[in-house]
Coordinates of C-alpha atoms in Angstrom, one line a residue:
M5 CA -81.7 -19.1 -11.3
S6 CA -78.7 -20.5 -9.5
L7 CA -75.2 -20.6 -10.9
D8 CA -74.7 -24.3 -11.1
L9 CA -72.4 -26.6 -13.1
N10 CA -75.0 -27.2 -15.8
P11 CA -74.0 -29.4 -18.8
E12 CA -73.2 -26.3 -21.0
F13 CA -71.0 -24.8 -18.3
Q14 CA -69.2 -28.1 -17.7
R15 CA -68.6 -28.7 -21.5
N16 CA -67.0 -25.3 -21.9
L17 CA -64.8 -25.8 -18.9
W18 CA -63.6 -29.2 -20.3
L19 CA -63.0 -27.7 -23.7
H20 CA -61.2 -24.5 -22.6
L21 CA -59.8 -25.0 -19.1
G22 CA -57.7 -28.1 -19.3
W23 CA -54.8 -28.4 -16.8
Q24 CA -52.2 -28.6 -19.7
R25 CA -53.3 -25.2 -21.0
M26 CA -53.4 -23.8 -17.5
M27 CA -49.9 -24.9 -16.7
A28 CA -48.6 -23.7 -20.0
A29 CA -50.2 -20.2 -19.5
F30 CA -48.8 -20.0 -15.9
I31 CA -45.3 -21.0 -17.0
V32 CA -45.2 -18.6 -20.0
G33 CA -46.7 -15.7 -18.0
V34 CA -44.3 -16.0 -15.1
T35 CA -41.3 -16.5 -17.5
I36 CA -42.2 -13.3 -19.4
A37 CA -42.6 -11.3 -16.1
Y38 CA -39.3 -12.6 -14.8
A39 CA -37.5 -11.9 -18.1
I40 CA -38.8 -8.3 -18.1
F41 CA -37.7 -7.9 -14.5
L42 CA -34.1 -9.1 -15.3
V43 CA -33.6 -6.6 -18.1
S44 CA -35.5 -3.7 -16.5
D45 CA -37.4 -3.1 -13.2
Y46 CA -40.8 -3.6 -11.5
D47 CA -42.2 -0.5 -13.3
K48 CA -41.8 -2.2 -16.7
V49 CA -43.2 -5.5 -15.3
S50 CA -46.3 -3.5 -14.1
Y51 CA -46.7 -1.9 -17.5
A52 CA -46.3 -5.2 -19.4
A53 CA -48.8 -7.0 -17.1
N54 CA -51.3 -4.2 -17.6
L55 CA -50.9 -4.3 -21.3
I56 CA -51.3 -8.1 -21.4
S57 CA -54.4 -7.9 -19.3
T58 CA -55.9 -5.3 -21.6
M59 CA -55.2 -7.5 -24.7
V60 CA -56.5 -10.6 -23.0
L61 CA -59.6 -9.3 -21.2
G62 CA -60.4 -6.4 -23.6
M63 CA -59.6 -7.9 -27.0
W64 CA -59.5 -11.7 -26.7
G65 CA -62.3 -12.0 -24.2
P66 CA -65.1 -10.3 -26.3
R67 CA -64.1 -12.4 -29.3
R68 CA -64.2 -15.5 -27.3
A69 CA -67.6 -14.6 -25.8
A70 CA -69.0 -14.0 -29.3
D71 CA -67.3 -17.1 -30.7
S72 CA -68.8 -19.3 -28.0
L73 CA -72.1 -18.8 -29.8
A74 CA -70.9 -18.4 -33.4
E75 CA -69.0 -21.7 -33.4
E76 CA -72.2 -23.5 -32.3
V77 CA -74.1 -22.0 -35.2
A78 CA -71.3 -22.8 -37.7
G79 CA -70.9 -26.3 -36.3
G80 CA -74.6 -27.0 -36.6
T81 CA -75.1 -27.8 -32.9
W82 CA -77.0 -24.7 -32.0
E83 CA -80.3 -26.0 -33.0
S84 CA -79.8 -29.2 -30.9
Q85 CA -78.9 -27.0 -27.9
R86 CA -82.1 -24.9 -28.4
M87 CA -84.1 -28.2 -28.4
S88 CA -82.4 -29.4 -25.2
G89 CA -83.8 -29.0 -21.7
L90 CA -81.3 -26.3 -20.7
S91 CA -82.8 -23.1 -19.4
A92 CA -81.9 -19.7 -20.8
W93 CA -80.1 -18.9 -17.5
S94 CA -78.0 -22.0 -17.8
M95 CA -77.2 -21.2 -21.4
T96 CA -76.3 -17.6 -20.5
W97 CA -73.8 -18.6 -17.8
G98 CA -72.5 -21.6 -19.7
K99 CA -71.4 -19.5 -22.6
L100 CA -70.6 -16.2 -20.9
V101 CA -68.5 -17.7 -18.1
G102 CA -67.6 -21.1 -19.3
G103 CA -66.8 -20.0 -22.9
C104 CA -64.4 -17.3 -21.5
S105 CA -63.0 -19.4 -18.7
F106 CA -59.5 -19.7 -20.1
V107 CA -59.5 -16.0 -21.0
W108 CA -60.3 -15.1 -17.4
Y109 CA -57.6 -17.5 -16.2
C110 CA -55.0 -15.7 -18.3
G111 CA -56.3 -12.3 -17.5
L112 CA -56.4 -12.9 -13.7
L113 CA -52.8 -14.3 -14.0
A114 CA -51.7 -11.0 -15.6
L115 CA -53.5 -9.0 -13.0
A116 CA -51.9 -11.1 -10.2
I117 CA -48.4 -10.2 -11.7
Y118 CA -49.5 -6.5 -11.9
I119 CA -50.6 -6.5 -8.3
F120 CA -47.3 -8.1 -7.2
A121 CA -45.4 -5.4 -9.1
G122 CA -47.6 -2.8 -7.6
I123 CA -46.8 -4.0 -4.1
K124 CA -43.1 -3.6 -4.9
L125 CA -43.7 -0.1 -6.3
G126 CA -45.8 1.0 -3.3
F127 CA -49.2 0.8 -5.0
P128 CA -49.0 3.6 -7.7
A129 CA -52.2 5.5 -8.2
G130 CA -52.2 5.2 -12.0
R131 CA -54.8 6.8 -14.2
A132 CA -57.7 5.8 -11.9
G133 CA -56.2 7.8 -9.0
N134 CA -56.2 4.7 -6.9
F135 CA -54.4 1.4 -7.4
W136 CA -57.3 -0.9 -6.3
L137 CA -59.9 1.2 -8.1
G138 CA -58.0 0.7 -11.3
I139 CA -58.0 -3.1 -10.7
Y140 CA -61.7 -3.0 -10.1
L141 CA -62.3 -0.9 -13.3
V142 CA -60.4 -3.5 -15.3
L143 CA -62.5 -6.4 -13.9
V144 CA -65.8 -4.5 -14.4
G145 CA -64.8 -3.4 -17.9
A146 CA -64.0 -7.0 -18.8
C147 CA -67.3 -8.4 -17.5
L148 CA -69.2 -5.7 -19.3
A149 CA -67.2 -6.2 -22.6
H150 CA -67.8 -10.0 -22.6
A151 CA -71.5 -9.6 -21.9
V152 CA -71.9 -6.9 -24.6
A153 CA -70.1 -9.0 -27.1
L154 CA -72.3 -12.0 -26.5
A155 CA -75.4 -9.8 -26.7
V156 CA -74.3 -8.4 -30.0
A157 CA -73.7 -12.0 -31.3
L158 CA -77.2 -12.9 -30.2
V159 CA -78.7 -9.9 -31.9
R160 CA -76.9 -10.7 -35.1
L161 CA -78.0 -14.4 -34.8
R162 CA -81.6 -13.2 -34.7
K163 CA -81.1 -11.3 -38.0
T164 CA -78.9 -13.7 -39.9
V165 CA -77.0 -16.9 -39.3
Q166 CA -74.5 -16.1 -42.1
Y167 CA -71.4 -13.9 -42.0
R168 CA -69.8 -15.5 -38.9
R169 CA -66.6 -13.6 -39.3
L170 CA -68.5 -10.3 -39.5
T171 CA -70.5 -11.1 -36.4
I172 CA -67.5 -12.0 -34.3
T173 CA -65.6 -8.9 -35.5
L174 CA -68.5 -6.6 -34.8
A175 CA -69.0 -8.1 -31.3
Q176 CA -65.3 -7.9 -30.5
T177 CA -65.1 -4.3 -31.6
C178 CA -68.2 -3.4 -29.5
G179 CA -66.7 -5.2 -26.5
L180 CA -63.3 -3.6 -26.9
V181 CA -64.9 -0.1 -27.1
V182 CA -66.9 -0.8 -23.9
Y183 CA -63.8 -2.1 -22.1
L184 CA -61.7 0.9 -23.0
A185 CA -64.5 3.3 -22.0
V186 CA -65.1 1.7 -18.6
S187 CA -61.6 0.7 -17.6
G188 CA -59.9 3.9 -18.9
V189 CA -57.1 1.5 -20.1
G190 CA -57.0 0.3 -16.5
T191 CA -54.2 1.6 -14.3
A192 CA -51.7 2.0 -17.1
P193 CA -49.0 4.7 -16.4
V194 CA -49.2 7.9 -18.4
L195 CA -46.2 9.8 -19.7
D196 CA -45.9 11.9 -16.5
E197 CA -47.8 10.1 -13.8
S198 CA -46.8 12.6 -11.1
S199 CA -48.6 15.4 -12.9
F200 CA -51.7 13.4 -13.8
S201 CA -55.0 13.6 -11.7
P202 CA -58.3 12.1 -12.8
G203 CA -61.0 14.6 -13.9
S204 CA -64.2 15.2 -12.0
G205 CA -67.8 14.8 -13.0
Y206 CA -71.0 15.9 -11.3
V207 CA -73.8 13.7 -10.1
F208 CA -76.8 15.9 -9.1
D209 CA -74.4 18.8 -8.9
S210 CA -72.1 16.9 -6.5
A211 CA -68.5 16.4 -7.7
Y212 CA -67.0 13.0 -7.9
S213 CA -63.9 11.6 -9.8
W214 CA -64.7 10.2 -13.2
P215 CA -63.0 6.8 -12.3
L216 CA -65.3 6.4 -9.4
I217 CA -68.3 7.3 -11.5
R218 CA -67.2 4.8 -14.2
A219 CA -66.8 2.1 -11.5
V220 CA -70.4 2.6 -10.2
L221 CA -71.9 2.9 -13.7
G222 CA -69.8 -0.1 -14.9
T223 CA -71.2 -2.2 -12.1
L224 CA -74.8 -1.2 -12.9
F225 CA -74.3 -1.8 -16.6
V226 CA -72.8 -5.2 -16.0
L227 CA -76.1 -6.2 -14.4
W228 CA -78.1 -4.7 -17.3
A229 CA -75.9 -6.5 -19.8
I230 CA -76.3 -9.9 -18.2
A231 CA -80.1 -9.3 -18.0
A232 CA -80.0 -8.4 -21.8
V233 CA -78.1 -11.6 -22.6
F234 CA -80.6 -13.6 -20.6
R235 CA -83.5 -12.0 -22.3
L236 CA -82.0 -12.5 -25.8
M237 CA -81.3 -16.1 -24.9
R238 CA -85.0 -16.5 -23.9
N239 CA -86.0 -15.2 -27.3
E240 CA -83.7 -17.7 -29.0
L241 CA -85.3 -20.5 -27.0
Q242 CA -88.8 -19.3 -28.2
Y243 CA -90.0 -17.9 -24.9
R244 CA -92.4 -15.0 -25.1
A245 CA -90.5 -11.8 -24.2
W246 CA -92.2 -8.8 -22.8
P247 CA -90.7 -5.3 -23.4
W248 CA -90.8 -4.2 -19.8
L249 CA -87.1 -4.8 -19.4
W250 CA -86.3 -2.4 -22.2
G251 CA -88.7 0.2 -20.7
L252 CA -86.9 0.0 -17.4
F253 CA -83.6 0.4 -19.1
L254 CA -84.9 3.5 -20.9
V255 CA -85.9 5.0 -17.5
F256 CA -82.5 4.0 -16.1
C257 CA -80.6 5.7 -18.9
A258 CA -82.9 8.8 -18.6
V259 CA -82.1 9.2 -14.9
L260 CA -78.3 8.8 -15.7
A261 CA -78.5 11.3 -18.5
A262 CA -80.3 13.8 -16.2
A263 CA -78.0 13.2 -13.2
I264 CA -74.5 13.0 -14.6
A265 CA -72.9 16.0 -16.3
P266 CA -69.4 17.4 -16.8
W267 CA -70.5 20.7 -15.4
P268 CA -72.6 21.8 -12.3
G269 CA -75.7 23.9 -12.2
G270 CA -77.3 22.8 -15.5
G271 CA -80.8 23.3 -14.3
A272 CA -83.9 21.9 -16.0
V273 CA -82.5 22.6 -19.5
G274 CA -79.2 21.0 -18.7
A275 CA -81.0 17.9 -17.5
S276 CA -83.6 17.5 -20.2
L277 CA -81.4 18.0 -23.3
P278 CA -79.0 15.1 -22.4
V279 CA -82.1 12.9 -21.8
F280 CA -83.4 13.8 -25.2
V281 CA -80.1 13.0 -26.9
A282 CA -79.8 9.7 -24.9
M283 CA -83.3 8.6 -25.9
I284 CA -82.5 9.4 -29.6
A285 CA -79.4 7.3 -29.5
L286 CA -81.2 4.4 -27.9
T287 CA -84.0 4.6 -30.5
Y288 CA -81.5 4.3 -33.4
L289 CA -79.7 1.5 -31.5
A290 CA -83.0 -0.4 -30.9
A291 CA -84.1 0.1 -34.5
L292 CA -80.8 -1.3 -35.8
A293 CA -80.9 -4.3 -33.5
D294 CA -84.6 -5.2 -34.3
R295 CA -85.4 -7.8 -36.9
R296 CA -87.9 -5.5 -38.4
D297 CA -90.0 -8.3 -39.7
P298 CA -93.2 -7.0 -41.4
I299 CA -95.0 -10.3 -40.6
R300 CA -94.3 -9.9 -36.9
Y301 CA -95.5 -6.3 -37.0
R302 CA -98.6 -7.5 -38.8
S303 CA -99.2 -10.2 -36.2
G304 CA -99.0 -7.6 -33.4
L305 CA -101.4 -5.3 -35.1
M306 CA -103.9 -8.1 -35.7
A307 CA -103.6 -9.2 -32.0
L308 CA -104.3 -5.6 -31.0
R309 CA -107.4 -5.6 -33.2
R310 CA -108.6 -8.8 -31.6
G311 CA -108.1 -7.4 -28.2
D312 CA -105.2 -9.7 -27.3
L313 CA -103.2 -7.1 -25.5
G314 CA -100.7 -9.7 -24.2
R315 CA -99.7 -10.8 -27.7
A316 CA -99.7 -7.2 -29.0
V317 CA -97.4 -6.0 -26.3
A318 CA -95.1 -9.0 -26.7
E319 CA -94.8 -8.2 -30.5
L320 CA -94.2 -4.5 -29.8
P321 CA -90.8 -3.4 -31.3
W322 CA -88.4 -1.9 -28.9
W323 CA -87.6 1.0 -31.1
L324 CA -91.2 2.1 -31.0
I325 CA -91.0 2.3 -27.2
S326 CA -87.8 4.3 -27.5
Y327 CA -89.5 6.6 -30.1
V328 CA -92.3 7.3 -27.6
A329 CA -89.6 8.0 -24.9
V330 CA -88.0 10.6 -27.3
I331 CA -91.3 12.4 -27.7
L332 CA -91.8 12.5 -23.9
A333 CA -88.2 13.8 -23.5
S334 CA -88.8 16.5 -26.1
G335 CA -91.9 17.5 -24.2
F336 CA -89.7 18.0 -21.1
C337 CA -87.3 20.1 -23.2
F338 CA -90.1 22.3 -24.4
A339 CA -91.4 22.8 -20.9
A340 CA -87.9 23.6 -19.6
L341 CA -87.3 26.1 -22.4
A342 CA -90.7 27.7 -21.9
T343 CA -90.3 28.3 -18.2
M344 CA -86.7 29.6 -18.4
G345 CA -85.9 33.2 -18.7
A346 CA -83.5 34.8 -21.2
G347 CA -80.8 35.2 -18.6
D348 CA -81.2 31.8 -16.9
W349 CA -79.1 29.8 -19.4
P350 CA -76.5 27.7 -17.7
S351 CA -73.1 29.2 -18.5
S352 CA -71.6 25.9 -19.6
L353 CA -74.5 25.1 -21.9
S354 CA -74.3 28.5 -23.4
E355 CA -70.6 28.0 -24.1
L356 CA -71.4 24.7 -25.7
L357 CA -74.0 26.1 -28.0
L358 CA -71.8 29.1 -29.0
R359 CA -69.0 26.7 -29.9
M360 CA -71.3 24.7 -32.2
Q361 CA -72.0 28.0 -34.0
L362 CA -74.9 26.5 -36.0
L363 CA -77.3 26.5 -33.1
S364 CA -78.8 29.6 -31.6
F365 CA -80.8 30.2 -28.4
D366 CA -83.6 31.7 -30.3
H367 CA -84.4 28.6 -32.4
L368 CA -83.6 25.8 -30.0
T369 CA -87.3 24.8 -29.7
E370 CA -87.6 24.6 -33.5
T371 CA -84.4 22.6 -33.7
I372 CA -85.8 20.0 -31.3
L373 CA -88.9 19.7 -33.6
L374 CA -86.6 19.3 -36.6
V375 CA -84.7 16.5 -34.8
L376 CA -87.9 14.6 -34.3
L377 CA -88.8 15.0 -37.9
F378 CA -85.4 13.9 -39.1
M379 CA -85.4 10.9 -36.8
T380 CA -88.8 10.0 -38.1
R381 CA -87.5 10.2 -41.7
D382 CA -84.5 8.0 -40.8
L383 CA -86.7 5.3 -39.2
I384 CA -89.0 5.3 -42.2
V385 CA -86.1 4.8 -44.5
L386 CA -84.9 1.9 -42.4
L387 CA -88.3 0.2 -42.4
W388 CA -88.6 0.8 -46.2
L389 CA -85.3 -0.9 -46.8
S390 CA -86.2 -3.8 -44.4
F391 CA -89.6 -4.5 -46.0
G392 CA -88.1 -5.0 -49.5
S393 CA -85.6 -7.0 -51.4
W394 CA -82.8 -5.3 -49.6
R395 CA -83.8 -6.8 -46.2
N396 CA -80.6 -8.7 -45.7
R397 CA -78.5 -5.6 -46.5
S398 CA -80.8 -3.1 -44.8
D399 CA -78.5 -2.5 -41.8
I400 CA -75.3 -1.6 -43.6
T401 CA -77.3 0.3 -46.3
W402 CA -79.0 2.4 -43.6
L403 CA -75.7 3.1 -41.9
V404 CA -74.1 4.2 -45.2
Y405 CA -77.1 6.4 -45.8
L406 CA -76.8 8.0 -42.3
A407 CA -73.1 8.6 -42.8
L408 CA -73.5 10.2 -46.2
I409 CA -76.5 12.4 -45.4
Y410 CA -75.3 13.7 -42.1
W411 CA -71.5 14.0 -42.5
P412 CA -70.0 14.8 -45.9
V413 CA -73.1 16.5 -47.4
G414 CA -73.5 18.8 -44.4
I415 CA -69.7 19.6 -44.3
I416 CA -69.7 20.4 -48.0
L417 CA -72.6 22.9 -47.6
I418 CA -70.9 24.5 -44.6
F419 CA -67.5 25.0 -46.2
A420 CA -69.0 26.0 -49.5
G421 CA -70.8 28.9 -47.8
Y422 CA -74.4 27.6 -48.2
V423 CA -75.2 27.6 -44.5
D424 CA -78.8 28.8 -45.3
F425 CA -79.4 25.4 -47.0
I426 CA -78.1 23.4 -44.1
T427 CA -81.6 22.4 -43.0
L428 CA -81.8 20.2 -46.1
V429 CA -79.4 17.7 -44.4
L430 CA -79.1 18.7 -40.8
P431 CA -81.8 19.5 -38.2
V432 CA -80.8 23.1 -37.5
A433 CA -83.6 25.7 -37.5
G434 CA -83.1 29.1 -39.0
E435 CA -85.0 32.4 -39.3
N436 CA -87.3 31.2 -42.1
V437 CA -89.8 28.7 -40.7
V438 CA -91.0 27.5 -44.1
W439 CA -87.5 26.9 -45.4
S440 CA -86.6 25.1 -42.1
F441 CA -89.6 22.7 -42.0
G442 CA -90.8 22.5 -45.6
P443 CA -88.1 20.2 -47.0
I444 CA -88.2 17.7 -44.2
V445 CA -92.0 17.6 -44.1
I446 CA -92.1 16.9 -47.8
Q447 CA -89.5 14.1 -47.3
V448 CA -91.4 12.5 -44.5
T449 CA -94.7 12.6 -46.4
I450 CA -93.2 11.1 -49.6
L451 CA -91.3 8.4 -47.6
A452 CA -94.4 7.6 -45.6
V453 CA -96.4 6.9 -48.8
M454 CA -93.6 4.8 -50.1
L455 CA -93.5 2.8 -46.8
Q456 CA -97.2 2.2 -46.9
Q457 CA -96.9 0.8 -50.4
R458 CA -94.0 -1.4 -49.4
W459 CA -95.8 -2.5 -46.3
R460 CA -98.8 -3.7 -48.4
Q461 CA -96.5 -5.6 -50.7
A462 CA -94.7 -7.2 -47.8
T463 CA -97.8 -8.3 -45.9
R464 CA -99.9 -9.0 -49.0
G465 CA -102.6 -6.5 -48.5
G466 CA -101.9 -5.3 -45.0
I467 CA -103.9 -6.1 -41.9
A468 CA -107.1 -7.0 -43.7
A469 CA -105.4 -9.9 -45.5

């Protein structure tokens, strides 16, 4: 897997990195910087260069990365590329780097102007606390944003080849959010830079600045994102994909969730609860990204019955692996809560629970069980939608369902004074065990029966057919 000038990479370079465009971008960029310097000073040049790099690398770059795939699908050339002899690795680099080559040229030109202005200003610390660390955060954030955007486009391509504009917009939005989260808007000046200092986070109870933590995490996530794009590209080229990469990613995220915290001394509870929440988020994300094809699920179950473990594991949905990880994480939470005394609560965690008001220390174990049941209900609803006539609209329908059931309904009950009925829509345990668990158990049971019927209809009689 070497980075060579494969035909896809060369084609994108020829299309997007012509010398006329390069010269035009250089002349325009230098002219703008010089004009700003004439009417102002190097501080404004620095600010303008940072703003332009954010717009180019953080907004235009993700869109260009997603469009490098979407334009192939719209132009009808994607199928011929899939039938070509190009490997998944060549396709990944050809589109991720070659498709964004002109974006990188313009972004690096803006960063070069920013560095020149920084030299004249004495290397201001900026929001990262260090000039060069801020530059690195911008570069890492851009790499991660482009890889995430291309991954989102590949996921959408697996589900539908229509709605090109929606796919590109969604991918661009995800890439921009990632860029802003990692770069922290780069080294942009704040209103009063002299009074600004980066906050600190804790890694295994050792304090580090958040920009440094973001730099390390951003680098690691760039590698994971490239691996994800490569794996998704292999799926598009009809290679068998094993789920071991997703399992390793879950372990990686679990370690990060347990290690990194905004407060020290969280103990076993302070480590297990973030892992539990992280696994839940990844489960919902994996379920949303999966194609949820009942025929594929049926094929995996039939392979399992035949004893073909290789085929069964290859067809295993990633959200199911994440669901098992959630159950394991909840077990660690139960163990941590059971072995902790009444006065051993981390002070920061106690303050967080008190601020939430709905949660209490006495019913935290029951609340974790409720979260598992609510998550099970949500996944059943998603599968029920995906196995029926609403398959093409199951994603957006499910998101609307989640938004309605967890946000406005719960808020209305709280402000109307019906807090005792909050367990109908939110996984918050109360004094009455029957009232806390009864409604959700009934919902899960009814929905499970409905899903079984929908499954039989979708697979024409189920596994025995």
